[in-house]
PDB file of C-alpha atoms in Angstrom:
ATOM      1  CA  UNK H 486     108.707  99.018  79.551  1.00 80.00           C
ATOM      2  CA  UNK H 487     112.254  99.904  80.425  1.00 90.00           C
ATOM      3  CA  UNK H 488     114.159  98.787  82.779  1.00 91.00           C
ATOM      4  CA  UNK H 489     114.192 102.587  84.636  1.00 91.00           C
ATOM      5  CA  UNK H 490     110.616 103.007  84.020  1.00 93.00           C
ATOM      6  CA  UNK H 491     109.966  99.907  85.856  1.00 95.00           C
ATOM      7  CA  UNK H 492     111.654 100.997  88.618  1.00 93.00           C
ATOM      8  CA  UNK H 493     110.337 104.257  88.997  1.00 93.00           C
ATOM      9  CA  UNK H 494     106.652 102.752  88.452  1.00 94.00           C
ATOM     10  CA  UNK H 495     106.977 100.089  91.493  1.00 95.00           C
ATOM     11  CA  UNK H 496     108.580 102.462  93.829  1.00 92.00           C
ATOM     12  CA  UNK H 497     104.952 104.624  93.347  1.00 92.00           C
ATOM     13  CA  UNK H 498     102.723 102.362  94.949  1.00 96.00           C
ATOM     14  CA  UNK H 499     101.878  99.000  97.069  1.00 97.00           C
ATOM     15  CA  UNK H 500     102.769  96.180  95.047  1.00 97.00           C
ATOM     16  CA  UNK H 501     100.615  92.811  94.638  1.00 97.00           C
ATOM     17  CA  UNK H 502     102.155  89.283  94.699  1.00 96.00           C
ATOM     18  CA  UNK H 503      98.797  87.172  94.064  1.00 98.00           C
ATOM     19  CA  UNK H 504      98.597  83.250  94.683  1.00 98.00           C
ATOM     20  CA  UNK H 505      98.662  80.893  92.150  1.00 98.00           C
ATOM     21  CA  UNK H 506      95.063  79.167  91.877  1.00 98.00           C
ATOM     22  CA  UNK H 507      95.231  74.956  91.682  1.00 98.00           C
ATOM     23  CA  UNK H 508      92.558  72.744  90.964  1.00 98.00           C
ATOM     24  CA  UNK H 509      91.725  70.029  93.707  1.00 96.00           C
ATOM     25  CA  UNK H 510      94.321  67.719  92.001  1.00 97.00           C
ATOM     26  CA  UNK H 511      97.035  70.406  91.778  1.00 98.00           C
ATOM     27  CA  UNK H 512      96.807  71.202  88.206  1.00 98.00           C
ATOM     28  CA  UNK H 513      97.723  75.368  87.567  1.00 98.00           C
ATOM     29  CA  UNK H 514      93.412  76.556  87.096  1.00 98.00           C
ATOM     30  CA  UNK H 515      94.064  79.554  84.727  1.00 98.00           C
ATOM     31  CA  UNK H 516      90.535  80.763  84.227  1.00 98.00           C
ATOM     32  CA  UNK H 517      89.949  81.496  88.139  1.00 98.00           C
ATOM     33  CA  UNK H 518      93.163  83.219  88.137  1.00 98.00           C
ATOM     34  CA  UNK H 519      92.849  85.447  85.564  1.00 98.00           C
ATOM     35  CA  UNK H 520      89.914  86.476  87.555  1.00 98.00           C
ATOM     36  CA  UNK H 521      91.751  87.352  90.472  1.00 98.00           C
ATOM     37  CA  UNK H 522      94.065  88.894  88.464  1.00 98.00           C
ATOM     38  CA  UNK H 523      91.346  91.432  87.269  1.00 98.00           C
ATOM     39  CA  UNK H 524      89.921  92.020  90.813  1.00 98.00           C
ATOM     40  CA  UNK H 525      93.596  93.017  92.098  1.00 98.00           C
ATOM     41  CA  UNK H 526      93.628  95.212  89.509  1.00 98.00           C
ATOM     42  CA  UNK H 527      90.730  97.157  90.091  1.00 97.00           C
ATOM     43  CA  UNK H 528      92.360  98.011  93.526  1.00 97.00           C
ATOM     44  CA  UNK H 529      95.248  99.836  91.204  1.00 97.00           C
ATOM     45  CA  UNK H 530      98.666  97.767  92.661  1.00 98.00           C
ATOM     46  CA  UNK H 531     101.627  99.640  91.328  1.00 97.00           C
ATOM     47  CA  UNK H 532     103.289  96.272  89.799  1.00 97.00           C
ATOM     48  CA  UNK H 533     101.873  92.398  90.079  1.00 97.00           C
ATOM     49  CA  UNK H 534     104.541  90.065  91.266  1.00 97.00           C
ATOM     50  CA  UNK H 535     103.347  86.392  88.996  1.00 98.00           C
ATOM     51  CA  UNK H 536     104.669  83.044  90.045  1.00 98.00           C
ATOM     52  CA  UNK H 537     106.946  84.543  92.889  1.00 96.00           C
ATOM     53  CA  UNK H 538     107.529  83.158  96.432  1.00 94.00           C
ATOM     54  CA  UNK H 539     103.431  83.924  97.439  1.00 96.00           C
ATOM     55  CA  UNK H 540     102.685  82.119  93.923  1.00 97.00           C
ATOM     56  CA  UNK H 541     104.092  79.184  94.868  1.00 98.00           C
ATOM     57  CA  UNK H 542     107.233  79.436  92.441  1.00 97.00           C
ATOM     58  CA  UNK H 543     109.086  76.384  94.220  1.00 95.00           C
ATOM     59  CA  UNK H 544     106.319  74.249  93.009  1.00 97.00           C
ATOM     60  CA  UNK H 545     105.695  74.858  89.375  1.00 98.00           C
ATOM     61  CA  UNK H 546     107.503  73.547  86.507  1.00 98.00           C
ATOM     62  CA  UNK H 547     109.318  75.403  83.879  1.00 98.00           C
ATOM     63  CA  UNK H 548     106.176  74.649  81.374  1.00 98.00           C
ATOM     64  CA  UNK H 549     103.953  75.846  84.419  1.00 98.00           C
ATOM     65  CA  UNK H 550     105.714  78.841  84.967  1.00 98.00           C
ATOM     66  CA  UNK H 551     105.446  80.160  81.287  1.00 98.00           C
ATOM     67  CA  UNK H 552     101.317  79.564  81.784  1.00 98.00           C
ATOM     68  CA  UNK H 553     101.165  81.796  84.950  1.00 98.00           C
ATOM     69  CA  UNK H 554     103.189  84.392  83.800  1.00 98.00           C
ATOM     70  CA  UNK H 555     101.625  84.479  80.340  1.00 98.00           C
ATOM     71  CA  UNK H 556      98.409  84.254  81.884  1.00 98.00           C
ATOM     72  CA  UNK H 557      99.091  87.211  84.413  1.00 98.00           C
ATOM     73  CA  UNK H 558     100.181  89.569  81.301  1.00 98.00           C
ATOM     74  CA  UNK H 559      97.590  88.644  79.384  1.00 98.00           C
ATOM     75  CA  UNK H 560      94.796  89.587  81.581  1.00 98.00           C
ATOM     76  CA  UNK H 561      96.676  92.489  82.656  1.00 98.00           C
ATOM     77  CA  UNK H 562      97.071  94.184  79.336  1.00 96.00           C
ATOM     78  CA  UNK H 563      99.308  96.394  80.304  1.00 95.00           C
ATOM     79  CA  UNK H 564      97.776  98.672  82.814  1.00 96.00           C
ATOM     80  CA  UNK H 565     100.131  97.437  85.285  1.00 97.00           C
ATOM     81  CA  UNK H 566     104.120  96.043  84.862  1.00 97.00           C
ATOM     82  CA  UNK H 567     103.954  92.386  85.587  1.00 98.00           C
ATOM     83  CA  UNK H 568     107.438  90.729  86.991  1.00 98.00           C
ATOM     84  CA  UNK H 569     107.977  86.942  87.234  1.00 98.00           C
ATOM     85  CA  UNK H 570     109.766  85.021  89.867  1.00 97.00           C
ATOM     86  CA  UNK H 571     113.132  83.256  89.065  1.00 97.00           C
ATOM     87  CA  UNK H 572     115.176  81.450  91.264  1.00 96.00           C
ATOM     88  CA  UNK H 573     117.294  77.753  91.633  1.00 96.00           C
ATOM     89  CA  UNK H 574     120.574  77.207  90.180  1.00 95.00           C
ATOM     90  CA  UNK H 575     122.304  79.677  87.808  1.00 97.00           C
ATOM     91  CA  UNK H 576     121.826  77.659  85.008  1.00 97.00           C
ATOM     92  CA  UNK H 577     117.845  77.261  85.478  1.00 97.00           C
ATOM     93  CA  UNK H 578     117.250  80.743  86.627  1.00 98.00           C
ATOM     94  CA  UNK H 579     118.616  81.812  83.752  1.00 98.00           C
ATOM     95  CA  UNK H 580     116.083  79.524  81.791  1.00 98.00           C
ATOM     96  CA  UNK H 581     113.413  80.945  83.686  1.00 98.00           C
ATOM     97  CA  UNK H 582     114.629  84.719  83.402  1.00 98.00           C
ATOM     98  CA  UNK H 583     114.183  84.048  79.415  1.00 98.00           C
ATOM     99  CA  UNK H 584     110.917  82.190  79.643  1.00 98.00           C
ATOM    100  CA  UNK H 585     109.440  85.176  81.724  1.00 98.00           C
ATOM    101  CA  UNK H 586     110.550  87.816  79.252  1.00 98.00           C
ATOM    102  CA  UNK H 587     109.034  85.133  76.228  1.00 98.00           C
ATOM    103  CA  UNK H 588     105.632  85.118  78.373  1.00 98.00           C
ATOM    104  CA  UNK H 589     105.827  88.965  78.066  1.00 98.00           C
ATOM    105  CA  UNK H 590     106.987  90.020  81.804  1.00 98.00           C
ATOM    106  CA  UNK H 591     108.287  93.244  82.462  1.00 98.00           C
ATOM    107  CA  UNK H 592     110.907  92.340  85.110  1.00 98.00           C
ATOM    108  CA  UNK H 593     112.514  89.493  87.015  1.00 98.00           C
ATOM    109  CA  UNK H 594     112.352  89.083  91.051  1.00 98.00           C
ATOM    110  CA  UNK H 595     115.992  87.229  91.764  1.00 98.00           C
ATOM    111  CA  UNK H 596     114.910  84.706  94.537  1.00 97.00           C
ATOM    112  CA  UNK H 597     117.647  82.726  96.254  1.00 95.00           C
ATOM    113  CA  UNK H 598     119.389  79.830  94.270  1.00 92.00           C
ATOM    114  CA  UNK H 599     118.414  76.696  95.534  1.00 87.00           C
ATOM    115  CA  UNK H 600     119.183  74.760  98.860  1.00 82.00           C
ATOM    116  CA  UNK H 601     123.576  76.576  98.575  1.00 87.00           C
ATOM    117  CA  UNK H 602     125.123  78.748 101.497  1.00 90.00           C
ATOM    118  CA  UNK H 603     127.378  81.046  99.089  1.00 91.00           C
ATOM    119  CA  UNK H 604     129.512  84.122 100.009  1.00 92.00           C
ATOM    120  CA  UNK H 605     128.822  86.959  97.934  1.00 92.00           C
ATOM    121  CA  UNK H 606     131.745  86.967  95.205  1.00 94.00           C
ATOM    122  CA  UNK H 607     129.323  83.837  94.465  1.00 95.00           C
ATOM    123  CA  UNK H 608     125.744  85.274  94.628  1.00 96.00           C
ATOM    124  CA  UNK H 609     126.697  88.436  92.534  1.00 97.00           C
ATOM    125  CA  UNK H 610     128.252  86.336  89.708  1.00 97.00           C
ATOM    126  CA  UNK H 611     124.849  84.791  90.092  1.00 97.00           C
ATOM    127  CA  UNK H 612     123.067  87.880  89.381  1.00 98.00           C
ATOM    128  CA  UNK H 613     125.228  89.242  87.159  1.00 98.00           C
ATOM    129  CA  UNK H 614     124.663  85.926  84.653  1.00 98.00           C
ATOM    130  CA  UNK H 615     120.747  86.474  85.409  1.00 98.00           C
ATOM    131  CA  UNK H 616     121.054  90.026  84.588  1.00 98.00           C
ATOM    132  CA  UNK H 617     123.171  89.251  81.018  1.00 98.00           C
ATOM    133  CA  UNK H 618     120.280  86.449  80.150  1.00 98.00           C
ATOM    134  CA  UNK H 619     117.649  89.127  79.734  1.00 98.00           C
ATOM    135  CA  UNK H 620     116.767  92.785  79.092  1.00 97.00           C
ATOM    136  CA  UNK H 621     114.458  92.580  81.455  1.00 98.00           C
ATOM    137  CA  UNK H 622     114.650  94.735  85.014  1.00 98.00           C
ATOM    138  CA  UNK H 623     115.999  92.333  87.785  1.00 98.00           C
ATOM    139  CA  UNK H 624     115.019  92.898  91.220  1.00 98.00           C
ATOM    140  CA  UNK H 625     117.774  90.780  93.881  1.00 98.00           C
ATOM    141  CA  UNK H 626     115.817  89.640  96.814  1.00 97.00           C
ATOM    142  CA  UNK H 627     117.970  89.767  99.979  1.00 96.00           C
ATOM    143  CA  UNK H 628     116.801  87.046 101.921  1.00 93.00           C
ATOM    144  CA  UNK H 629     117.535  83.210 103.524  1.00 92.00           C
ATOM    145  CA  UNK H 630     120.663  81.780 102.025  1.00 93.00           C
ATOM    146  CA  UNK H 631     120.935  84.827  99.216  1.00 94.00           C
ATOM    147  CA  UNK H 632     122.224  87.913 101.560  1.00 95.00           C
ATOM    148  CA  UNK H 633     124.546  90.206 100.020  1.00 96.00           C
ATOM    149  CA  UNK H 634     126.606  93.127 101.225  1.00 96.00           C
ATOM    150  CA  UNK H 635     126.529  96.800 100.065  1.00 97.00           C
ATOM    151  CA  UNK H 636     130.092  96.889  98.346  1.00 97.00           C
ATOM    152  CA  UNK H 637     129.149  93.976  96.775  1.00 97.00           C
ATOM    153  CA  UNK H 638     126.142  95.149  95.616  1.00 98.00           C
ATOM    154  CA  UNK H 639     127.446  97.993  94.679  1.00 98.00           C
ATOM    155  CA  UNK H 640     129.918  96.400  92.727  1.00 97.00           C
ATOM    156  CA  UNK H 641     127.330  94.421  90.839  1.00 98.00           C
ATOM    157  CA  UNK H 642     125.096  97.653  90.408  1.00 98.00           C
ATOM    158  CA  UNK H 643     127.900  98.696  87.651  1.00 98.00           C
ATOM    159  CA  UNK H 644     128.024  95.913  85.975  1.00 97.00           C
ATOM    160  CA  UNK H 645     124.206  95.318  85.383  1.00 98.00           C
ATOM    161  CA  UNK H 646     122.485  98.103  84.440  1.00 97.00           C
ATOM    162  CA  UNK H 647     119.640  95.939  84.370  1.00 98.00           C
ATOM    163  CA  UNK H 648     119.346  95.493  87.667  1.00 98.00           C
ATOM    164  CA  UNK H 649     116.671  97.788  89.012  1.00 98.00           C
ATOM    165  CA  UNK H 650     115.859  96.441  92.683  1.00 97.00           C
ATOM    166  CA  UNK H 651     116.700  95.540  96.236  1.00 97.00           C
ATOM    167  CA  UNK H 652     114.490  93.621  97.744  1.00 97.00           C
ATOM    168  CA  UNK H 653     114.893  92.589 101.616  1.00 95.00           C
ATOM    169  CA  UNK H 654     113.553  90.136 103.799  1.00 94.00           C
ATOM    170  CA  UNK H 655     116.231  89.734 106.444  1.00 93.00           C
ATOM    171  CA  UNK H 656     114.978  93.160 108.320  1.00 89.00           C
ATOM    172  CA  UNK H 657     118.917  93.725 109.301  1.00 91.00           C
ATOM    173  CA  UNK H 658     118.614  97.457 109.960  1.00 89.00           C
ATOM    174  CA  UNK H 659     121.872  98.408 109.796  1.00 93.00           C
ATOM    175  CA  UNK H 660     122.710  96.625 106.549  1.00 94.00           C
ATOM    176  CA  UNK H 661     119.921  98.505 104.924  1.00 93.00           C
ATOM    177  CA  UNK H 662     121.220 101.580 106.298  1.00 93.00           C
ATOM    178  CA  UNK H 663     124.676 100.666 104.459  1.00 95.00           C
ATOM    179  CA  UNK H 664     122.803 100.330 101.041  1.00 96.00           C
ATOM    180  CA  UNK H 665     121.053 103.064 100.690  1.00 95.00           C
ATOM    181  CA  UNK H 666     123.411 105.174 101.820  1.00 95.00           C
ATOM    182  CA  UNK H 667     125.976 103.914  99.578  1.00 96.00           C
ATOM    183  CA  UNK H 668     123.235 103.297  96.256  1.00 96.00           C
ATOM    184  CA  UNK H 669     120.705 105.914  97.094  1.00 95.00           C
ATOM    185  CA  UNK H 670     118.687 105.855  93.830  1.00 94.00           C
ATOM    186  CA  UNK H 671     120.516 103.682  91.778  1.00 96.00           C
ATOM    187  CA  UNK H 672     117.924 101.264  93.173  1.00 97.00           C
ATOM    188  CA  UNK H 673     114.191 100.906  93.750  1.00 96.00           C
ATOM    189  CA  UNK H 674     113.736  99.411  97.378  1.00 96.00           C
ATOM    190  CA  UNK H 675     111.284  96.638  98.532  1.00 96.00           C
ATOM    191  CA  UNK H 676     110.304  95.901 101.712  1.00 95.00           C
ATOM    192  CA  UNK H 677     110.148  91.685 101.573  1.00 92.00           C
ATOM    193  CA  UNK H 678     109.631  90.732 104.999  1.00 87.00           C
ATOM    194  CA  UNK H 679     107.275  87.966 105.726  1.00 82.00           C
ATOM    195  CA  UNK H 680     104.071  89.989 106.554  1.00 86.00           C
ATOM    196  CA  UNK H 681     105.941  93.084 105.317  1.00 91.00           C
ATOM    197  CA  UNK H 682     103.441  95.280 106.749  1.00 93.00           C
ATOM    198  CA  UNK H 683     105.137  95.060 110.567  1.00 91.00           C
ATOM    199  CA  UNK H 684     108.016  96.838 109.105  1.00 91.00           C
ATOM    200  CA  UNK H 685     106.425  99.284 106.789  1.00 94.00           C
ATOM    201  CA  UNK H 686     107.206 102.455 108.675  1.00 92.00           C
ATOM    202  CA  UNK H 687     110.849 101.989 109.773  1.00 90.00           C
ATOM    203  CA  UNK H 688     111.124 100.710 106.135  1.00 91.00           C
ATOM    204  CA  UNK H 689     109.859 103.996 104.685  1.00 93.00           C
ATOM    205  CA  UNK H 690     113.052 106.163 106.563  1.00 88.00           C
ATOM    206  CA  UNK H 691     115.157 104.229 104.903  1.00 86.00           C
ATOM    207  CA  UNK H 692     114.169 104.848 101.620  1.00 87.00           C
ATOM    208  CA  UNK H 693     111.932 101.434 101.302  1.00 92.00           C
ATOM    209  CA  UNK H 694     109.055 103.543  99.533  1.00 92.00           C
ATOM    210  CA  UNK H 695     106.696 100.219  98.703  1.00 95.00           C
ATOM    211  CA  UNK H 696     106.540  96.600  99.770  1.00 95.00           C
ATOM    212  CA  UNK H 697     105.015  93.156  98.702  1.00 93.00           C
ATOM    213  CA  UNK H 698     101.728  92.506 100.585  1.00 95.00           C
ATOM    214  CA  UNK H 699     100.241  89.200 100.257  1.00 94.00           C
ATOM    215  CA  UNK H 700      97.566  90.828 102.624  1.00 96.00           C
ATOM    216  CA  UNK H 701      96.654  92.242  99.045  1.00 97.00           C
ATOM    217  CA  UNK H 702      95.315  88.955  98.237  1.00 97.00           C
ATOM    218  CA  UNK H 703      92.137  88.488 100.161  1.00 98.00           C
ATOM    219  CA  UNK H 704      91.890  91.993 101.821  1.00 98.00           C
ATOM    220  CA  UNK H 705      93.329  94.724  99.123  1.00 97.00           C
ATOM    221  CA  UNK H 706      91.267  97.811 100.499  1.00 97.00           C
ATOM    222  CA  UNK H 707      92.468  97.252 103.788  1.00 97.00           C
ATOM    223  CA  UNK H 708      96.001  96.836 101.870  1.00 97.00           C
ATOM    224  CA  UNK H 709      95.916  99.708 100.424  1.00 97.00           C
ATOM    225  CA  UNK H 710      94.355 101.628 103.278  1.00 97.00           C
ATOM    226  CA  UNK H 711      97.329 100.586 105.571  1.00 97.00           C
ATOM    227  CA  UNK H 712     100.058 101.556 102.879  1.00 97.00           C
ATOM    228  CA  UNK H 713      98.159 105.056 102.473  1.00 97.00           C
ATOM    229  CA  UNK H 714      98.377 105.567 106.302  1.00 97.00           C
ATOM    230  CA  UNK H 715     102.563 104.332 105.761  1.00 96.00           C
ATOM    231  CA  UNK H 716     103.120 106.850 103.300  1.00 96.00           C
ATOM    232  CA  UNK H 717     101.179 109.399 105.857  1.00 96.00           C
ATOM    233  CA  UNK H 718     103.327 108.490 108.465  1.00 96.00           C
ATOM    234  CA  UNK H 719      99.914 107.754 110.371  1.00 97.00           C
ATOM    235  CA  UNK H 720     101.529 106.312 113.102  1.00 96.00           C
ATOM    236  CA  UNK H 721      98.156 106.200 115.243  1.00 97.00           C
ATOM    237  CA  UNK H 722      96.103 104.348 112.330  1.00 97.00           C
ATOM    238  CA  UNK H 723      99.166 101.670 111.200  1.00 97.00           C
ATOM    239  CA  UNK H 724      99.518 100.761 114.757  1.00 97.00           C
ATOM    240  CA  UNK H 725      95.935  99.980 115.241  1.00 97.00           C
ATOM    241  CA  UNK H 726      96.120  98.433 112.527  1.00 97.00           C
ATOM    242  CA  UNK H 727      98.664  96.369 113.122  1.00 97.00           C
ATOM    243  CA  UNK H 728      97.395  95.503 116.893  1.00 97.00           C
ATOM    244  CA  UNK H 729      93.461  95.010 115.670  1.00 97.00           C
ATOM    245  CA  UNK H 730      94.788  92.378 112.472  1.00 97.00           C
ATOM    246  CA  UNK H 731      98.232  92.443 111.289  1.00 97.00           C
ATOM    247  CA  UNK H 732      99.750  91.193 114.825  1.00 97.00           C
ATOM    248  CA  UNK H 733      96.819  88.186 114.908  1.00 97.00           C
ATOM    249  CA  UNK H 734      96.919  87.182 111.835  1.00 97.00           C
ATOM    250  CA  UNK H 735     100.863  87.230 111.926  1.00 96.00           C
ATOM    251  CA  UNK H 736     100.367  84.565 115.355  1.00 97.00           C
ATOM    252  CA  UNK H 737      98.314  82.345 112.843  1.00 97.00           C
ATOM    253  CA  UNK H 738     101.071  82.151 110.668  1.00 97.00           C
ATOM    254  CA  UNK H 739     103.438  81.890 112.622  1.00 96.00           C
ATOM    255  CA  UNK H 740     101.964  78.333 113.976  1.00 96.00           C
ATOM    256  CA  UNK H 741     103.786  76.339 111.481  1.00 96.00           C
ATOM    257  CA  UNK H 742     106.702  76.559 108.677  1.00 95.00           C
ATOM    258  CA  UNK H 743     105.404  77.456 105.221  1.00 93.00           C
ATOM    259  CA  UNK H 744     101.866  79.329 106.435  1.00 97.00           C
ATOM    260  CA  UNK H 745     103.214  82.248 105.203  1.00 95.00           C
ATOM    261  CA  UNK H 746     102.034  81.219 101.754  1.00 97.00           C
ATOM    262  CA  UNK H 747      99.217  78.651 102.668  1.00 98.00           C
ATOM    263  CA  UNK H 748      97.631  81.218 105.249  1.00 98.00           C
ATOM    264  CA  UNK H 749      97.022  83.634 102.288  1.00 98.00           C
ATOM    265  CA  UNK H 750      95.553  80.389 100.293  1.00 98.00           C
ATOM    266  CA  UNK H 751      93.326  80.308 103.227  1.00 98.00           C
ATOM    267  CA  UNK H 752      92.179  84.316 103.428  1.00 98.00           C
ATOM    268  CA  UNK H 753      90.946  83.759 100.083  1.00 98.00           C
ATOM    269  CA  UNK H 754      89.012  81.363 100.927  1.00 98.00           C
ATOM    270  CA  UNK H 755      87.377  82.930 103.828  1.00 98.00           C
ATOM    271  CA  UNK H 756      86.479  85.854 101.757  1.00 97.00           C
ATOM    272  CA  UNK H 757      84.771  83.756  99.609  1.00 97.00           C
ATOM    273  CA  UNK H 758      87.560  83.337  96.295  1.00 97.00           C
ATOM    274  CA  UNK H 759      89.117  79.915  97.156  1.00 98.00           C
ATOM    275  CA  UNK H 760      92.638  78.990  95.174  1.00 98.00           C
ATOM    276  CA  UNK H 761      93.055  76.032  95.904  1.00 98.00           C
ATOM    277  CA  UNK H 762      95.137  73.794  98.050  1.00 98.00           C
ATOM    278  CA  UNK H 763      98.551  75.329  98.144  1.00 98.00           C
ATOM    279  CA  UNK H 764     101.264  72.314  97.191  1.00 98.00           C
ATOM    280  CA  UNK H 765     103.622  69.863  99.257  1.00 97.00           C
ATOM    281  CA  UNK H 766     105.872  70.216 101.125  1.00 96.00           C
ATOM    282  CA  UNK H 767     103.479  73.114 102.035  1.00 97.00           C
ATOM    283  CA  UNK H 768     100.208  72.120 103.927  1.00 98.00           C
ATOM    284  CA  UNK H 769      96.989  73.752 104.285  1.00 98.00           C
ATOM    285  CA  UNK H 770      96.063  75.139 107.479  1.00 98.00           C
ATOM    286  CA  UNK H 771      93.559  73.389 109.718  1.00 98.00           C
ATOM    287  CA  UNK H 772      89.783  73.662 109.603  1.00 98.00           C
ATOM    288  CA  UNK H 773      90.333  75.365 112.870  1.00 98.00           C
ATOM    289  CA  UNK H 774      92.223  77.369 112.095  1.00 98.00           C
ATOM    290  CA  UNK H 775      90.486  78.639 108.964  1.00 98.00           C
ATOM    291  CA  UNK H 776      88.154  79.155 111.375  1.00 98.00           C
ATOM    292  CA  UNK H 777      89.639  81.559 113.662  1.00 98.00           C
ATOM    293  CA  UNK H 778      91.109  83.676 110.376  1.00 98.00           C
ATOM    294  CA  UNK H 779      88.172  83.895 108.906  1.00 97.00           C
ATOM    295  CA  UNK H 780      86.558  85.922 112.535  1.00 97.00           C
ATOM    296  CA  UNK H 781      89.559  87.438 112.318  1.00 97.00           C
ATOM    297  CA  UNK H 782      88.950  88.744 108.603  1.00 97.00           C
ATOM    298  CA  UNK H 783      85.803  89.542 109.726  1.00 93.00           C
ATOM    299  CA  UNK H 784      83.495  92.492 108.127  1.00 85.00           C
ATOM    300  CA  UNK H 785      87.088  93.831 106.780  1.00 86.00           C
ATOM    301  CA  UNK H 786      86.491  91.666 103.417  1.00 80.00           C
ATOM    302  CA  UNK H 787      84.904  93.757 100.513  1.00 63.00           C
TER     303      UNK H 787
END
């Protein structure tokens, strides 16, 4: 798949960024994966996100890495583009740009470099030596200590053609406002938020056509109900919606650092598909608190 065709596929449809499944001693379990893989898939994402910030990326080794992603297009078979997370140092993301497209990925999500504050001169030279380690599509995700202006993403736009995707998770309005109306459709846009479902519909007049729902894990008709009622503009059914579950289960998460990732870990496991623990320096949430997700989840779970 081209780069252009992937980034006119992803901006037709809600996109899926699955967990990665460990055993009990934290070993990648690729047979329960795959599985998962093939029940996201019959709830027809537009694009599968493999290893990326909801797959626990941070965690896995380079070899690890290479069995997720290989294990995602594999059981995907092509019915749907699969992009691989990348990230750390330039040096190592570029390792894992190439080890995606040897794995058979379609595209690369550009996550932060490691641990650096850097001002933008610095993070597009970053991207740009991504983009010129693979022919794969790159997708830059805005977000943490990796935010980037419009001229300089503009900039970097002409220099890698390769570079398909904008994908934010600072939710600075006006700064979005500035890229799209400087890029317009150079770019495929990607709502990245944390829980991106709370800003779905201001996303979508700005040109943010799809987002990553991790939702999508453990509840994909409801997923794909709420991005249906997005694309509507159903502003009485997202808001219910959002008050009845998105809104609750966001107060969950919001308990402690790093539940953005192990309170998906957890959905699965109240809809009956455990994953796994999720990794250190993540931590699981409480008994308790699986608990109160799981009424929350309630008859919602297919």
């Amino acid at each position: 798949m081209s780069p252009s065709e992937l980034a006119k596929k992803l901006g037709e449809g809600l996109l899926s960024f699955p967990v990665t499944h460990f055993t009990k001693d934290f070993q990648f379990d690729e047979s329960p994966y795959r599985q998962h893989i093939s029940w996201l898939l019959d709830h027809k994402p537009a694009g599968l996100f493999a290893a990326g910030g909801t797959g626990e990326f941070f965690s896995l080794t380079l070899n690890e890495f290479s069995s997720v992603v290989s294990a995602a297009v594999l059981e995907t078979a092509g019915r749907v583009p699969v992009l691989a997370g990348c990230g750390y140092g330039t040096a190592m993301a570029k390792e894992f740009a190439r080890a995606a497209e040897d794995a058979g990925a379609d595209g690369i999500l550009l996550l932060p470099p490691y641990l650096v504050n850097a001002e933008s001169a610095g993070l597009a030279a970053h991207a740009e030596a991504v983009c010129a380690a693979t022919n794969l599509g790159v997708i830059f995700y805005n977000r943490d200590n990796a935010i980037i202006d419009d001229v300089t993403l503009a900039r970097l736009c002409e220099r890698c053609p390769n570079l398909i995707g904008f994908k934010d998770g600072v939710g600075d309005i006006e700064l979005m406002t500035r890229i799209f109306a400087r890029l317009g459709d150079r770019l495929t846009y990607v709502g990245g938020l944390p829980t991106a479902e709370t800003f779905a519909l201001p996303y979508l007049e700005m040109g943010v056509t799809t987002y990553s729902s991790a939702i999508f894990n453990f509840l994909p008709n409801f997923a794909q109900q709420f991005y249906k009622a997005v694309r509507q503009r159903n502003h009485e059914r997202v808001y219910a919606d959002l008050r009845d579950f998105v809104l609750p289960y966001i107060a969950i998460r919001n308990r402690r650092k790093g539940y953005a990732v192990s309170i998906v870990k957890a959905g699965m496991t109240a809809v009956g598909r455990p994953s796994g623990p999720v990794r250190s320096p993540l931590i699981d949430l409480t008994e308790a608190e699986l608990k109160e997700l799981t009424k929350l989840i309630g008859d919602r779970s297919e």
